[in-house]
Amino acid sequence: MKLAIGSDHGGFRLKGEVIEHLKAKGIGFKDYGTFSEASCDYPDVATEVAEAVAQGEYDLGILICGTGIGIGIAANKVPGVRAALCHDTFSAHACREHNNANILTMGERIIGTGLALEIVDTFLNSNFEGDRHLRRINKIADIENKYKK
Ligand code: RB5
C-alpha cells in the first residue's frame, strides 16, 4: 500500500505523528508538505494530494488541517475524490465500507494523537463492500459528470 499525505500548518504536528506511525508499520507514503509551521493555504496541498490519488498514483490519501474541514472540502472538488472527515473509528471504517472514501481527513485541533492513529489504522484496514454501495458511488460520479465543463 502506498499513501499520499499532506497538511497545512494547522495539521503539521499531527501529520508528523502520522508519518512516524506509518514508518513504524512499514507503510509507504509520499509527504506533500507542508514542511513547517509557517502559515499556508490548505487548498494548495489538498489539490496536490487529491490529484495524485484521483490519478491512481496512490492507494489512499490522508489530509490534515486544523479541523479537517477546509482541506476536505477542497479535496472533494477534484473529480474521483471521496474525502471523508473522521474523528471516530466508526466513521473511519464506514467511510471505506460504504462510501469507498479514498482520502481520510482529520483536524489536529479536534482530536488527540492516540485517537488519530487508531482512525488511520481503521481507515487503512477497511475495504469497500460494493454491492448497493457501488450504485450510490456511481451516482456521485454522475453528479461530477453533470457539472464537468
Ligand atoms: C488554519 O488556521 C485553519 O483554518 C485550517 O487549518 C483549517 O482548520 C480549515 O478548515
Tab-separated table of C-alpha atoms and ligand atoms in Angstrom:
chain	number	residue	atom	x	y	z
A	1	MET	CA	0.000	0.000	0.000
A	2	LYS	CA	1.237	3.493	-0.849
A	3	LEU	CA	-0.235	6.657	0.601
A	4	ALA	CA	-0.160	10.359	-0.163
A	5	ILE	CA	-0.179	12.559	2.928
A	6	GLY	CA	-0.384	16.315	3.404
A	7	SER	CA	-1.377	19.065	5.796
A	8	ASP	CA	-1.445	22.803	6.260
A	9	HIS	CA	0.237	24.473	9.254
A	10	GLY	CA	-2.805	23.636	11.402
A	11	GLY	CA	-2.207	19.928	10.846
A	12	PHE	CA	1.586	19.950	10.642
A	13	ARG	CA	2.294	18.444	14.070
A	14	LEU	CA	-0.270	15.649	13.712
A	15	LYS	CA	0.979	14.903	10.188
A	16	GLY	CA	4.408	14.287	11.725
A	17	GLU	CA	2.898	11.836	14.232
A	18	VAL	CA	1.020	10.001	11.484
A	19	ILE	CA	4.191	9.791	9.391
A	20	GLU	CA	6.148	8.269	12.290
A	21	HIS	CA	3.303	5.783	12.743
A	22	LEU	CA	3.348	4.824	9.049
A	23	LYS	CA	7.129	4.399	9.133
A	24	ALA	CA	6.887	2.129	12.198
A	25	LYS	CA	4.355	-0.024	10.330
A	26	GLY	CA	6.403	-0.110	7.121
A	27	ILE	CA	3.666	1.596	5.102
A	28	GLY	CA	4.948	3.544	2.083
A	29	PHE	CA	3.950	7.172	1.637
A	30	LYS	CA	4.853	10.455	-0.003
A	31	ASP	CA	4.728	13.599	2.112
A	32	TYR	CA	3.313	16.505	0.096
A	33	GLY	CA	4.015	19.008	2.893
A	34	THR	CA	3.622	21.478	4.382
A	35	PHE	CA	7.095	21.233	5.844
A	36	SER	CA	6.968	23.821	8.629
A	37	GLU	CA	4.512	25.529	10.959
A	38	ALA	CA	4.558	28.678	8.802
A	39	SER	CA	1.070	29.725	7.766
A	40	CYS	CA	-0.020	28.354	4.388
A	41	ASP	CA	-3.233	27.721	2.452
A	42	TYR	CA	-4.841	24.287	2.807
A	43	PRO	CA	-6.350	24.234	-0.731
A	44	ASP	CA	-2.815	24.075	-2.189
A	45	VAL	CA	-1.772	20.803	-0.550
A	46	ALA	CA	-5.317	19.428	-0.819
A	47	THR	CA	-5.161	19.834	-4.601
A	48	GLU	CA	-1.786	18.101	-4.919
A	49	VAL	CA	-2.753	15.109	-2.797
A	50	ALA	CA	-6.250	14.843	-4.269
A	51	GLU	CA	-5.000	14.905	-7.859
A	52	ALA	CA	-2.352	12.270	-7.142
A	53	VAL	CA	-4.918	9.975	-5.504
A	54	ALA	CA	-7.521	10.566	-8.230
A	55	GLN	CA	-4.921	9.724	-10.892
A	56	GLY	CA	-4.229	6.401	-9.184
A	57	GLU	CA	-0.670	7.204	-8.108
A	58	TYR	CA	-1.568	6.182	-4.556
A	59	ASP	CA	-3.996	3.744	-2.991
A	60	LEU	CA	-5.287	6.243	-0.447
A	61	GLY	CA	-4.590	9.713	0.936
A	62	ILE	CA	-4.531	11.412	4.327
A	63	LEU	CA	-5.056	15.177	4.710
A	64	ILE	CA	-4.884	17.091	7.979
A	65	CYS	CA	-5.650	20.714	8.809
A	66	GLY	CA	-6.840	22.422	11.971
A	67	THR	CA	-10.333	20.990	11.722
A	68	GLY	CA	-10.091	18.604	8.751
A	69	ILE	CA	-12.953	20.533	7.209
A	70	GLY	CA	-11.368	23.007	4.810
A	71	ILE	CA	-8.819	20.575	3.460
A	72	GLY	CA	-11.576	18.014	2.856
A	73	ILE	CA	-13.874	20.483	1.120
A	74	ALA	CA	-11.007	21.421	-1.199
A	75	ALA	CA	-10.010	17.790	-1.902
A	76	ASN	CA	-13.602	16.882	-2.763
A	77	LYS	CA	-13.558	19.374	-5.644
A	78	VAL	CA	-11.225	17.039	-7.545
A	79	PRO	CA	-13.280	14.550	-9.598
A	80	GLY	CA	-12.885	10.996	-8.350
A	81	VAL	CA	-12.003	12.034	-4.826
A	82	ARG	CA	-14.200	10.995	-1.931
A	83	ALA	CA	-12.608	12.626	1.100
A	84	ALA	CA	-14.137	11.770	4.475
A	85	LEU	CA	-13.724	13.708	7.709
A	86	CYS	CA	-13.349	11.186	10.537
A	87	HIS	CA	-12.912	11.866	14.221
A	88	ASP	CA	-14.117	8.463	15.398
A	89	THR	CA	-13.285	4.898	14.393
A	90	PHE	CA	-16.848	4.023	13.323
A	91	SER	CA	-16.725	6.724	10.647
A	92	ALA	CA	-13.227	5.583	9.674
A	93	HIS	CA	-14.410	2.085	8.689
A	94	ALA	CA	-17.880	3.094	7.494
A	95	CYS	CA	-16.474	5.632	5.030
A	96	ARG	CA	-14.339	2.901	3.447
A	97	GLU	CA	-17.022	0.193	3.539
A	98	HIS	CA	-19.962	2.279	2.324
A	99	ASN	CA	-18.507	5.335	0.578
A	100	ASN	CA	-15.240	3.923	-0.775
A	101	ALA	CA	-13.588	7.029	0.643
A	102	ASN	CA	-10.119	7.431	-0.824
A	103	ILE	CA	-8.908	10.265	1.381
A	104	LEU	CA	-9.145	10.493	5.171
A	105	THR	CA	-9.235	13.984	6.641
A	106	MET	CA	-8.710	14.867	10.302
A	107	GLY	CA	-8.355	18.002	12.410
A	108	GLU	CA	-5.340	18.392	14.666
A	109	ARG	CA	-7.232	20.945	16.779
A	110	ILE	CA	-10.079	18.466	17.349
A	111	ILE	CA	-8.565	15.116	18.324
A	112	GLY	CA	-5.545	13.760	20.161
A	113	THR	CA	-2.772	11.743	18.578
A	114	GLY	CA	-3.820	8.402	20.068
A	115	LEU	CA	-7.308	8.521	18.578
A	116	ALA	CA	-5.984	9.905	15.291
A	117	LEU	CA	-3.629	6.940	14.879
A	118	GLU	CA	-6.438	4.473	15.641
A	119	ILE	CA	-8.543	6.221	12.996
A	120	VAL	CA	-5.678	5.934	10.484
A	121	ASP	CA	-5.282	2.199	11.187
A	122	THR	CA	-9.026	1.603	10.928
A	123	PHE	CA	-9.278	3.542	7.655
A	124	LEU	CA	-6.342	1.688	6.099
A	125	ASN	CA	-7.567	-1.748	7.208
A	126	SER	CA	-11.157	-1.390	5.960
A	127	ASN	CA	-12.412	-2.211	2.486
A	128	PHE	CA	-15.259	-1.132	0.227
A	129	GLU	CA	-18.224	-3.515	0.404
A	130	GLY	CA	-19.507	-2.791	-3.124
A	131	ASP	CA	-23.000	-4.071	-3.953
A	132	ARG	CA	-25.689	-1.416	-3.256
A	133	HIS	CA	-22.960	0.990	-2.174
A	134	LEU	CA	-21.404	0.842	-5.649
A	135	ARG	CA	-24.672	2.073	-7.147
A	136	ARG	CA	-24.549	5.062	-4.814
A	137	ILE	CA	-20.873	5.794	-5.527
A	138	ASN	CA	-21.694	5.736	-9.226
A	139	LYS	CA	-24.428	8.307	-8.617
A	140	ILE	CA	-21.823	10.576	-7.009
A	141	ALA	CA	-19.725	10.221	-10.183
A	142	ASP	CA	-22.848	11.121	-12.173
A	143	ILE	CA	-23.050	14.401	-10.258
A	144	GLU	CA	-19.404	15.143	-11.105
A	145	ASN	CA	-20.047	14.392	-14.771
A	146	LYS	CA	-23.134	16.616	-14.808
A	147	TYR	CA	-21.045	19.639	-13.829
A	148	LYS	CA	-17.942	18.855	-15.913
A	149	LYS	CA	-17.150	21.594	-18.404
B	1	RB5	C1	-5.963	27.416	9.600
B	1	RB5	O1	-5.976	28.401	10.568
B	1	RB5	C2	-7.289	26.663	9.613
B	1	RB5	O2	-8.304	27.491	9.154
B	1	RB5	C3	-7.204	25.400	8.783
B	1	RB5	O3	-6.176	24.590	9.284
B	1	RB5	C4	-8.438	24.533	8.764
B	1	RB5	O4	-8.906	24.292	10.042
B	1	RB5	C5	-9.507	24.969	7.842
B	1	RB5	O5	-10.536	24.292	7.658
